[in-house]
mmCIF file of N, CA, C and O in Angstrom:
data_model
loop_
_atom_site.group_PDB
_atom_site.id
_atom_site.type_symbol
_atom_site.label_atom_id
_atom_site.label_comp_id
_atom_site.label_asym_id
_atom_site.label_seq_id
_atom_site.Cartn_x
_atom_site.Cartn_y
_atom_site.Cartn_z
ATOM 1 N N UNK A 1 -171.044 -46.585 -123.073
ATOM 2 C CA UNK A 1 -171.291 -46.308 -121.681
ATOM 3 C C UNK A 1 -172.274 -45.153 -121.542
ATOM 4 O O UNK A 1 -172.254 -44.179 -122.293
ATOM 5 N N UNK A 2 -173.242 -45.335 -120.414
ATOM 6 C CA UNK A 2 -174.300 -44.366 -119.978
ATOM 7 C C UNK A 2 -173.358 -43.162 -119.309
ATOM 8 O O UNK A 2 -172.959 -43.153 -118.145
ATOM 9 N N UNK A 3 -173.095 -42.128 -120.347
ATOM 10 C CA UNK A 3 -172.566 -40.483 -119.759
ATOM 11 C C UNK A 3 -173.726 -39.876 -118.510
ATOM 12 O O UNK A 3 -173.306 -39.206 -117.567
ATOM 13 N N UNK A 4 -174.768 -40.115 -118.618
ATOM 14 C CA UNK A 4 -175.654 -39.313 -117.777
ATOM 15 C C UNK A 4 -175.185 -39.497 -116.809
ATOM 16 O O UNK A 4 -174.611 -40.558 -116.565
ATOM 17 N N UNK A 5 -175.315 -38.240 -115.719
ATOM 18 C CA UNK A 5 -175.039 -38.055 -114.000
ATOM 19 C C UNK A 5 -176.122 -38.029 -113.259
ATOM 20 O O UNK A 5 -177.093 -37.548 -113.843
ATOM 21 N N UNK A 6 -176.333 -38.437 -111.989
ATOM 22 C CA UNK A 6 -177.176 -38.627 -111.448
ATOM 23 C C UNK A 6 -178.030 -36.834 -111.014
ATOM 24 O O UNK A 6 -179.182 -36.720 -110.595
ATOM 25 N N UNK A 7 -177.182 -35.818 -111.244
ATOM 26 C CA UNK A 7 -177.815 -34.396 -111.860
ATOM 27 C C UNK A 7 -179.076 -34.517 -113.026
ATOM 28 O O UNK A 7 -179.995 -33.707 -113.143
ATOM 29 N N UNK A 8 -178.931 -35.365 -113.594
ATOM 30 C CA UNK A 8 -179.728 -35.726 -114.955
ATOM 31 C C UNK A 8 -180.716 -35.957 -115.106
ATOM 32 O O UNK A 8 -181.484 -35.831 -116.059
ATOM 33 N N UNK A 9 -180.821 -36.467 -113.797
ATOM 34 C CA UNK A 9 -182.386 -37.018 -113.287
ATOM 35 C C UNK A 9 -183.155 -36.132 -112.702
ATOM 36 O O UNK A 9 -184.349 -36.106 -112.403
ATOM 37 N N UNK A 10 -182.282 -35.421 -112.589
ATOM 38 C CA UNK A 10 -183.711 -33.871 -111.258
ATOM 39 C C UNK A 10 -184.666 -33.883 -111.798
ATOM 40 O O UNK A 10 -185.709 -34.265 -111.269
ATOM 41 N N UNK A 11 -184.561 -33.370 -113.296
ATOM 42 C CA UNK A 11 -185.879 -32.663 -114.133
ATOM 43 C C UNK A 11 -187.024 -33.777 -114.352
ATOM 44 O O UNK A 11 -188.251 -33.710 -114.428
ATOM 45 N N UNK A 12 -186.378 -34.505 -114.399
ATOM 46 C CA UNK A 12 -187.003 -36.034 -115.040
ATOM 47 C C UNK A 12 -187.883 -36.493 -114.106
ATOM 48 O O UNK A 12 -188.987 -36.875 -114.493
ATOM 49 N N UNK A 13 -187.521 -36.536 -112.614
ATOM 50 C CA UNK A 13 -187.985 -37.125 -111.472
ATOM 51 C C UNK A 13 -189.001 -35.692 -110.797
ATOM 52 O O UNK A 13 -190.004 -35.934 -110.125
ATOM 53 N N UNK A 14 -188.615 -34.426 -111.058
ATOM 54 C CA UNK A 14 -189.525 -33.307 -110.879
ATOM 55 C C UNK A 14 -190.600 -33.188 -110.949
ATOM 56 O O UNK A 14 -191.515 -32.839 -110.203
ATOM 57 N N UNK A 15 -190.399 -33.715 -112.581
ATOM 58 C CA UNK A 15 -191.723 -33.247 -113.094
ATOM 59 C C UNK A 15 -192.829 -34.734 -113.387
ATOM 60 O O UNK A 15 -193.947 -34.650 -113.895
ATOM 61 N N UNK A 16 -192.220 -35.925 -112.958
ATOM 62 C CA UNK A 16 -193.001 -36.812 -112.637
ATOM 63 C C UNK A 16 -192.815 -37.754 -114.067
ATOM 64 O O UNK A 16 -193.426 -38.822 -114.097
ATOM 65 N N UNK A 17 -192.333 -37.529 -114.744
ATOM 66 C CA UNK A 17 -192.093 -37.887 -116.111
ATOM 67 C C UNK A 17 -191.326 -39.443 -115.920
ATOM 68 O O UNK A 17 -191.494 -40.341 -116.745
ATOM 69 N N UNK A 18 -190.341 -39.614 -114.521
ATOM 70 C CA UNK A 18 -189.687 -41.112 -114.096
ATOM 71 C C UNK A 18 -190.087 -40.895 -112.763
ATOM 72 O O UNK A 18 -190.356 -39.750 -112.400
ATOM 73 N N UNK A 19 -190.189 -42.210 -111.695
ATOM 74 C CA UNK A 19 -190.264 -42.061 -110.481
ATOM 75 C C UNK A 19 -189.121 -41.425 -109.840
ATOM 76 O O UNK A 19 -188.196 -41.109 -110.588
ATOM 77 N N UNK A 20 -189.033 -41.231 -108.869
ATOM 78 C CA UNK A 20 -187.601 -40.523 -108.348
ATOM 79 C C UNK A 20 -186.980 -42.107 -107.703
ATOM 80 O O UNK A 20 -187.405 -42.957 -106.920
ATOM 81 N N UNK A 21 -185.694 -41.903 -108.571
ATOM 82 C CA UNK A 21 -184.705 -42.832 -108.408
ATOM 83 C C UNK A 21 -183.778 -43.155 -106.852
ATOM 84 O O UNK A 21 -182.753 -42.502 -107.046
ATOM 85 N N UNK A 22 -183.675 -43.627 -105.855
ATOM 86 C CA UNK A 22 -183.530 -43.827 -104.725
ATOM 87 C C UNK A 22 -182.109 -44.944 -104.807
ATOM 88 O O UNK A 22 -182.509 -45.772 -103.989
ATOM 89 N N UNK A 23 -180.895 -45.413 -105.215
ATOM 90 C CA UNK A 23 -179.739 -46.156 -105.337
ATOM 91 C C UNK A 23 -179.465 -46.885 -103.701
ATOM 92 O O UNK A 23 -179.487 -46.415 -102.564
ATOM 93 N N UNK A 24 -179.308 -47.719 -104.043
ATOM 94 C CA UNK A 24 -178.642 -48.189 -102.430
ATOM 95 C C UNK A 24 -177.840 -49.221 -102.648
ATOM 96 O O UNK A 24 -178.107 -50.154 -103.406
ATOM 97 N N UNK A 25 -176.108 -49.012 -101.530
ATOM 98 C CA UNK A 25 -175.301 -49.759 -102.346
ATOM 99 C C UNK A 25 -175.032 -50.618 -100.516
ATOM 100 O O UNK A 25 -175.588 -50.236 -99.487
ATOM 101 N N UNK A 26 -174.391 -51.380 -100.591
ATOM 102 C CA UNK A 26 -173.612 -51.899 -99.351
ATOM 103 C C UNK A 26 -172.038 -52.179 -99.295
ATOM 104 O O UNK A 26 -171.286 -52.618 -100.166
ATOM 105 N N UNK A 27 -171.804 -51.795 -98.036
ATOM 106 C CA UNK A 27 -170.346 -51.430 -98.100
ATOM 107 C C UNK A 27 -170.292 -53.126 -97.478
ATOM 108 O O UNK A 27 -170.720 -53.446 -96.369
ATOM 109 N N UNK A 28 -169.733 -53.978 -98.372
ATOM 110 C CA UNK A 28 -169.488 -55.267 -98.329
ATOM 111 C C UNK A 28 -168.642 -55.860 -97.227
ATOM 112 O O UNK A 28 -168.869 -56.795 -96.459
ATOM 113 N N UNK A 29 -167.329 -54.845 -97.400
ATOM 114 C CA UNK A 29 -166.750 -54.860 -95.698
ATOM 115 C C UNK A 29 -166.942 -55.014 -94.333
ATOM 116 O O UNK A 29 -166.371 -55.807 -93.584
ATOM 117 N N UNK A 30 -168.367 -53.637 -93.897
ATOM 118 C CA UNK A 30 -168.510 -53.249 -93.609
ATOM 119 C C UNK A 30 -169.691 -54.472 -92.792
ATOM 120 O O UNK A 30 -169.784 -54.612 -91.573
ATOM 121 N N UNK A 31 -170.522 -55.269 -93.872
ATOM 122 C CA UNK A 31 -171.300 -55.841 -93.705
ATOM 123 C C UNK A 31 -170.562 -57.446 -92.848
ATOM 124 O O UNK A 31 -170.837 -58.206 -91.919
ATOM 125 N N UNK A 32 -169.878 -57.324 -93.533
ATOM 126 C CA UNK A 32 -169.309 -58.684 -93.158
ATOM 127 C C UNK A 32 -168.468 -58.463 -91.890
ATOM 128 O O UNK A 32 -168.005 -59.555 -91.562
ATOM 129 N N UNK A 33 -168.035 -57.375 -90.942
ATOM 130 C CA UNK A 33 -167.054 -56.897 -89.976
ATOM 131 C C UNK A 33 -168.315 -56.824 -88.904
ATOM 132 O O UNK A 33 -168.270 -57.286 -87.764
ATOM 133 N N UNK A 34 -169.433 -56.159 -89.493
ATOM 134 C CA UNK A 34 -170.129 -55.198 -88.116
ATOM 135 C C UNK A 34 -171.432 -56.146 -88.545
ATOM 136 O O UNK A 34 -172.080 -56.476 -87.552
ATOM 137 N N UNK A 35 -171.941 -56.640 -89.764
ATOM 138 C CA UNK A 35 -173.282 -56.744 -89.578
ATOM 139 C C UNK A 35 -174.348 -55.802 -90.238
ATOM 140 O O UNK A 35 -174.097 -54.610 -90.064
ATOM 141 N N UNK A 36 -175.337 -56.039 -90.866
ATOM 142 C CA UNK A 36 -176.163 -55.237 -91.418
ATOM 143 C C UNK A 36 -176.736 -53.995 -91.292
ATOM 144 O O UNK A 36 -176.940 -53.087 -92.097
ATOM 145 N N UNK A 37 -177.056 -54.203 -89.582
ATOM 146 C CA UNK A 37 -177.315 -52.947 -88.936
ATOM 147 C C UNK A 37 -176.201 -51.906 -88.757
ATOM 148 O O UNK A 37 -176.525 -50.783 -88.373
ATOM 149 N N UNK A 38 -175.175 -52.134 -88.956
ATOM 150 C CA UNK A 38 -173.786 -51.232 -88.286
ATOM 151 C C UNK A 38 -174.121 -49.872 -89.223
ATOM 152 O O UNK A 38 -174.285 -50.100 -90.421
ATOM 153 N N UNK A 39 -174.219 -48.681 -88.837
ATOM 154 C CA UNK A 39 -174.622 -47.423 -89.332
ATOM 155 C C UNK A 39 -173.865 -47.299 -90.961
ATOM 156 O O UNK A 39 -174.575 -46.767 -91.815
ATOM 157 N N UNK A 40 -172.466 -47.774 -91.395
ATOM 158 C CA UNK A 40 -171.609 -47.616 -91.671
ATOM 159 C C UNK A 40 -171.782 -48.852 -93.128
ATOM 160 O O UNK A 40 -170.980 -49.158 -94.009
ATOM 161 N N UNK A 41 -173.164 -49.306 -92.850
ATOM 162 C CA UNK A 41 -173.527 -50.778 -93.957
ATOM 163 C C UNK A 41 -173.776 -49.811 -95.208
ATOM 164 O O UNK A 41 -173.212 -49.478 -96.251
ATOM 165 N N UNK A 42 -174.703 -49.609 -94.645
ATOM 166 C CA UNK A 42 -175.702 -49.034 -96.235
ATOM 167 C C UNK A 42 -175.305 -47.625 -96.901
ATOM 168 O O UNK A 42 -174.948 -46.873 -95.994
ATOM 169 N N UNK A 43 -175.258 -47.198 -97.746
ATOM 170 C CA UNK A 43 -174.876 -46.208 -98.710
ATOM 171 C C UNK A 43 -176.402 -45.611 -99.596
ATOM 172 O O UNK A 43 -177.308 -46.330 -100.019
ATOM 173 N N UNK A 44 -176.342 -44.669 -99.655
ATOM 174 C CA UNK A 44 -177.728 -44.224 -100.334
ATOM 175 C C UNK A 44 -177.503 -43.325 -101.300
ATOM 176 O O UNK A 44 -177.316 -42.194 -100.852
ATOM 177 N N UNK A 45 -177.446 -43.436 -102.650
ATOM 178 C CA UNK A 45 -177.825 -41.915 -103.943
ATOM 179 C C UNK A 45 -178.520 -41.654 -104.220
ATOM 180 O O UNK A 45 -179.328 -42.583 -104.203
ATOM 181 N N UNK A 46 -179.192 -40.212 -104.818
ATOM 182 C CA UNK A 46 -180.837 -39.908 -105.508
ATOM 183 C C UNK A 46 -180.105 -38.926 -106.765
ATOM 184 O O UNK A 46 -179.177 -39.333 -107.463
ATOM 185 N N UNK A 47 -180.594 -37.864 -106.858
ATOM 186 C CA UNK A 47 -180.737 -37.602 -107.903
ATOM 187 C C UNK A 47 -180.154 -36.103 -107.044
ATOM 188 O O UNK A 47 -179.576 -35.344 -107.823
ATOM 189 N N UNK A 48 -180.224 -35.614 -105.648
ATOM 190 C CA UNK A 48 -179.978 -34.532 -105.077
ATOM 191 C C UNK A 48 -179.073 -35.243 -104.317
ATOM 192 O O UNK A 48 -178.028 -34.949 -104.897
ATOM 193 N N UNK A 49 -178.783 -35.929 -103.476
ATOM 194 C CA UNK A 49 -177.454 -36.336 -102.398
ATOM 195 C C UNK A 49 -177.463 -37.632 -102.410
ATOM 196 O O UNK A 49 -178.323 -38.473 -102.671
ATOM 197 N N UNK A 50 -176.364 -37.669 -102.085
ATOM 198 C CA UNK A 50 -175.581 -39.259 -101.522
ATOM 199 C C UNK A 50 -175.285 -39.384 -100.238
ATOM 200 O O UNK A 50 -175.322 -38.307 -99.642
ATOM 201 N N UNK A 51 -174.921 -40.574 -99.403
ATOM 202 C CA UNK A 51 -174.620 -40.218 -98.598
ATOM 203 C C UNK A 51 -175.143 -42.000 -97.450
ATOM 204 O O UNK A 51 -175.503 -43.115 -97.826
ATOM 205 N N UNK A 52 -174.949 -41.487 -96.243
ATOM 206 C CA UNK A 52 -175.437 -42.737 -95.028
ATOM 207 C C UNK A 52 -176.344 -42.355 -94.202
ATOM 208 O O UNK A 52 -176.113 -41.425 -93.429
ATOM 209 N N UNK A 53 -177.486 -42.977 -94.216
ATOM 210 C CA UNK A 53 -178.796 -42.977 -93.632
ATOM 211 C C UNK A 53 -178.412 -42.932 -92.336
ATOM 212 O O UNK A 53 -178.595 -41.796 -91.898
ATOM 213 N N UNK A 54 -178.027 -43.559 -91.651
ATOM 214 C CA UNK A 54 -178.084 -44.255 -90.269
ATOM 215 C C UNK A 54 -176.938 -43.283 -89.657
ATOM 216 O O UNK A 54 -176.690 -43.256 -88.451
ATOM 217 N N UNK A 55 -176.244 -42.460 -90.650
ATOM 218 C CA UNK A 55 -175.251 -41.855 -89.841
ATOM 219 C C UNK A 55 -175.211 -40.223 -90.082
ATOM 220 O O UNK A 55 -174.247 -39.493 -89.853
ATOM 221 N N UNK A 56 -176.601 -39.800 -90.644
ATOM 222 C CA UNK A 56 -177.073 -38.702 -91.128
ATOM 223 C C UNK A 56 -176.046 -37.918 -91.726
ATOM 224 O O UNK A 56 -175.901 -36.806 -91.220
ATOM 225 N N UNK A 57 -175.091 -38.294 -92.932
ATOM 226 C CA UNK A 57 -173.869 -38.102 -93.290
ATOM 227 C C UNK A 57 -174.475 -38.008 -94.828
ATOM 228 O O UNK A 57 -174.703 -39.096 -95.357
ATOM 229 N N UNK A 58 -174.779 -36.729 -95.654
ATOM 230 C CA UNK A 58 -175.076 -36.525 -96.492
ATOM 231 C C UNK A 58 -174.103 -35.481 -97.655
ATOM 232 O O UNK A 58 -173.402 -34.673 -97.046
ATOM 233 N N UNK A 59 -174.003 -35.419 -98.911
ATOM 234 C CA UNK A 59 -173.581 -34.131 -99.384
ATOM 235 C C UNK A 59 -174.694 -34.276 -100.919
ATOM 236 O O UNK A 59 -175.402 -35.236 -101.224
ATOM 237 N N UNK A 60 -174.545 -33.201 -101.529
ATOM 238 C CA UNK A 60 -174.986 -32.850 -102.768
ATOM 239 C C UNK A 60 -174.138 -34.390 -103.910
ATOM 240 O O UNK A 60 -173.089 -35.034 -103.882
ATOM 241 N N UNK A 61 -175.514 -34.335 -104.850
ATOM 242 C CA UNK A 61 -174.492 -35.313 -105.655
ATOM 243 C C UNK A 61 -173.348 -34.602 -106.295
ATOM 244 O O UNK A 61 -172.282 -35.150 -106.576
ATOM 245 N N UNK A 62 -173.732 -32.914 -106.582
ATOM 246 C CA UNK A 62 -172.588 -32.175 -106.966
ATOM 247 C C UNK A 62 -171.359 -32.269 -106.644
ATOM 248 O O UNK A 62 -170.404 -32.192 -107.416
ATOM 249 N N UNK A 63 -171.325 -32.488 -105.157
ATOM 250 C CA UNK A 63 -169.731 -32.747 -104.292
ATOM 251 C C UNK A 63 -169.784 -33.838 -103.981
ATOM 252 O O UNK A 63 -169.318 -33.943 -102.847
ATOM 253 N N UNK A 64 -170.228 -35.115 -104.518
ATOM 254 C CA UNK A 64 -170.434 -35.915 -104.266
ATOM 255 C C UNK A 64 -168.771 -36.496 -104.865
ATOM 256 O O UNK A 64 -168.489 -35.999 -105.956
ATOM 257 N N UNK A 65 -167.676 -37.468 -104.281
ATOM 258 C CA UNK A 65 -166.860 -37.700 -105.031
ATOM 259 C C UNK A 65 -165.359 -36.315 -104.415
ATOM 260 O O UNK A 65 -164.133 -36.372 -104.512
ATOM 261 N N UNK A 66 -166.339 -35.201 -103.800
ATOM 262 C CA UNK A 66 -164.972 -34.174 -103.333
ATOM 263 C C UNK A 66 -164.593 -34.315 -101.981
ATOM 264 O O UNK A 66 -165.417 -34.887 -101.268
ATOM 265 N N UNK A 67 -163.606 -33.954 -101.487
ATOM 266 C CA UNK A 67 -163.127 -33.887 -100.561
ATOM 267 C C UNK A 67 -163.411 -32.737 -99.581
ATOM 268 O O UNK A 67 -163.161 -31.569 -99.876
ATOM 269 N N UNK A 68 -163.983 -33.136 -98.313
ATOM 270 C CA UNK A 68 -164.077 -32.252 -97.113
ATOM 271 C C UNK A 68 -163.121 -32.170 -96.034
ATOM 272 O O UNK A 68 -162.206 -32.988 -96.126
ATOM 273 N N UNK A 69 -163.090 -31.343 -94.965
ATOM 274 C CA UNK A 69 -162.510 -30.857 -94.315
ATOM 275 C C UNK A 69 -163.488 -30.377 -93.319
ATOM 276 O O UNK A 69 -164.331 -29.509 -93.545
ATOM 277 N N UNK A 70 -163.294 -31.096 -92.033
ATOM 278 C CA UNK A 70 -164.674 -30.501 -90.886
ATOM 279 C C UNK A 70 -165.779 -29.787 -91.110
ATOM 280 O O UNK A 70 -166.146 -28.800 -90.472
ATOM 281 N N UNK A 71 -166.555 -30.528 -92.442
ATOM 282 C CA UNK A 71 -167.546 -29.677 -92.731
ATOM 283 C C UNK A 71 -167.196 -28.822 -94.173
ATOM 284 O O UNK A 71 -168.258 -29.002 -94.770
ATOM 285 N N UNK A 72 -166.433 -28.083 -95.001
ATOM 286 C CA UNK A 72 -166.037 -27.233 -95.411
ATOM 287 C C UNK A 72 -165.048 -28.171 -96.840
ATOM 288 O O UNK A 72 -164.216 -29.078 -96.811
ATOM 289 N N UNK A 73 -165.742 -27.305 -98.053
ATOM 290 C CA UNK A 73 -164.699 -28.310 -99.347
ATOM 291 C C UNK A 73 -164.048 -27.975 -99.712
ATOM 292 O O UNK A 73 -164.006 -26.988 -100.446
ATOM 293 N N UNK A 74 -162.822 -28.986 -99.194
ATOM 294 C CA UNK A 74 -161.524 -28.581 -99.581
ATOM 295 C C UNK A 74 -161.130 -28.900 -101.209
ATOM 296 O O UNK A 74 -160.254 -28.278 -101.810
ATOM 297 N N UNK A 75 -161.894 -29.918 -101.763
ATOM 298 C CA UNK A 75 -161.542 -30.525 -103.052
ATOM 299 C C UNK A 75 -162.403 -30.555 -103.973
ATOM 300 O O UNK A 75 -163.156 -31.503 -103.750
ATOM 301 N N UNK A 76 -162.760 -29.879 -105.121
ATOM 302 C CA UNK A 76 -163.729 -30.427 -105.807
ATOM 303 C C UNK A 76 -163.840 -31.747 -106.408
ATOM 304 O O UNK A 76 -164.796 -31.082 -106.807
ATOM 305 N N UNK A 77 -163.858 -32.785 -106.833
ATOM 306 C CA UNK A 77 -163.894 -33.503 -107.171
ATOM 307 C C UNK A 77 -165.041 -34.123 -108.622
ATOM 308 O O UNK A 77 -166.094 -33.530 -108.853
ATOM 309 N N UNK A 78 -164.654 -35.200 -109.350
ATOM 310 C CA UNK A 78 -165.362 -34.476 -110.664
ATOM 311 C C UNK A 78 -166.618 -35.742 -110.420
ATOM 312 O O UNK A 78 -166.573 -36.793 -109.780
ATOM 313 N N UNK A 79 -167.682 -35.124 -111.212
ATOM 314 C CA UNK A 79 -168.987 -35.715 -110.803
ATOM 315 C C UNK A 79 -168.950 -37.427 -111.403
ATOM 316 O O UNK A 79 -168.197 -38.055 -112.146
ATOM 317 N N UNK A 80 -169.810 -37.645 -110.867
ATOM 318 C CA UNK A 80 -170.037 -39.091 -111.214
ATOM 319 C C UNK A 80 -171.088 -39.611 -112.212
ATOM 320 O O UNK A 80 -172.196 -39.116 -112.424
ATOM 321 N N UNK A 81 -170.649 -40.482 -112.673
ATOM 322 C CA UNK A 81 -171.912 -40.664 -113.997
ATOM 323 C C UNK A 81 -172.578 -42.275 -113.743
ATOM 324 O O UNK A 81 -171.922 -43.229 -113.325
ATOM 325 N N UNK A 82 -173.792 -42.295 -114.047
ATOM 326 C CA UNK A 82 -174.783 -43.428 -113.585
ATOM 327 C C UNK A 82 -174.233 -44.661 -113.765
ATOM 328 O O UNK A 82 -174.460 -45.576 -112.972
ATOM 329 N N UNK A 83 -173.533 -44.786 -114.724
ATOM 330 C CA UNK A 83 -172.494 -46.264 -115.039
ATOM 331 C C UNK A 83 -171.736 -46.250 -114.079
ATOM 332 O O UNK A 83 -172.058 -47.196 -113.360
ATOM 333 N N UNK A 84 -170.432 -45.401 -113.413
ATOM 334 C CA UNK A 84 -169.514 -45.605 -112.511
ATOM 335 C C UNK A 84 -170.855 -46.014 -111.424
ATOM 336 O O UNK A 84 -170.890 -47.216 -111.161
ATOM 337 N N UNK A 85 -171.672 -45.382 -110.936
ATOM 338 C CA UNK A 85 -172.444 -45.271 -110.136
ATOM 339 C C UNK A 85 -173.052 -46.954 -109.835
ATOM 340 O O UNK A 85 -172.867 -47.572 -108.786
ATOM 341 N N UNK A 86 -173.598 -47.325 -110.713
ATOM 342 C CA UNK A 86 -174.073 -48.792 -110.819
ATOM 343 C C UNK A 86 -173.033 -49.428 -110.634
ATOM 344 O O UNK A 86 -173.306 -50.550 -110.207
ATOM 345 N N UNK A 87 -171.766 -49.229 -110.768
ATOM 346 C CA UNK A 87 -170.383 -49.957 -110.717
ATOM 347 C C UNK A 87 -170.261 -49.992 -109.295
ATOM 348 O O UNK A 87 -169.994 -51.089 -108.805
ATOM 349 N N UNK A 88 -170.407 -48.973 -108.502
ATOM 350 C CA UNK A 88 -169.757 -49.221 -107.564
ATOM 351 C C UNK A 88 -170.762 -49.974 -106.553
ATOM 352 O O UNK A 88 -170.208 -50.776 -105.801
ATOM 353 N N UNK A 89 -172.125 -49.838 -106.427
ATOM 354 C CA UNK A 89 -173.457 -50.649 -106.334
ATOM 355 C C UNK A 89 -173.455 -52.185 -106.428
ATOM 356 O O UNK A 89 -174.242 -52.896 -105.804
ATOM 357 N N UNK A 90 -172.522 -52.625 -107.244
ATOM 358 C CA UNK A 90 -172.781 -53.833 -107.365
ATOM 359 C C UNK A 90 -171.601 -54.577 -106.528
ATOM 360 O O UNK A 90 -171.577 -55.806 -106.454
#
């Protein structure tokens, strides 16, 4: 299994060495309840945040995986690695 985290990529995508990696997953549910457009469809990762486009709902990939509280982290939660990542994508 691919250990690398999507942290892994900063330097890589920085300095031009890979394109900068852009992930987009669909919440399958979500799609099939509301429809493509519904803010709540699409899912987005890079290499700096994750998060929902349409619902300007972002965090660090660092806390990506932790738990919030109105804004404020209540949980750390442990990072994610490019395999889980593609896992949950598909």
């Amino acid at each position: 299994f691919d250990e690398n985290e999507l942290d892994d990529h900063k330097e890589a995508s920085e300095t031009g060495i890979n394109p900068y990696p852009i992930y987009a997953a669909v919440d399958k549910d979500k799609l099939s309840e509301k429809g493509e457009n519904f803010p709540g469809t699409w899912f987005e990762f890079t290499p700096h945040e994750a998060g929902y486009a349409a619902l300007g709902a972002f965090v660090s990939t660092k806390n990506f995986g932790s738990e919030f509280e109105k804004g404020k982290l209540k949980k750390k939660g442990k990072k994610k690695t490019i395999c889980y990542m593609q896992g949950e994508s598909s």
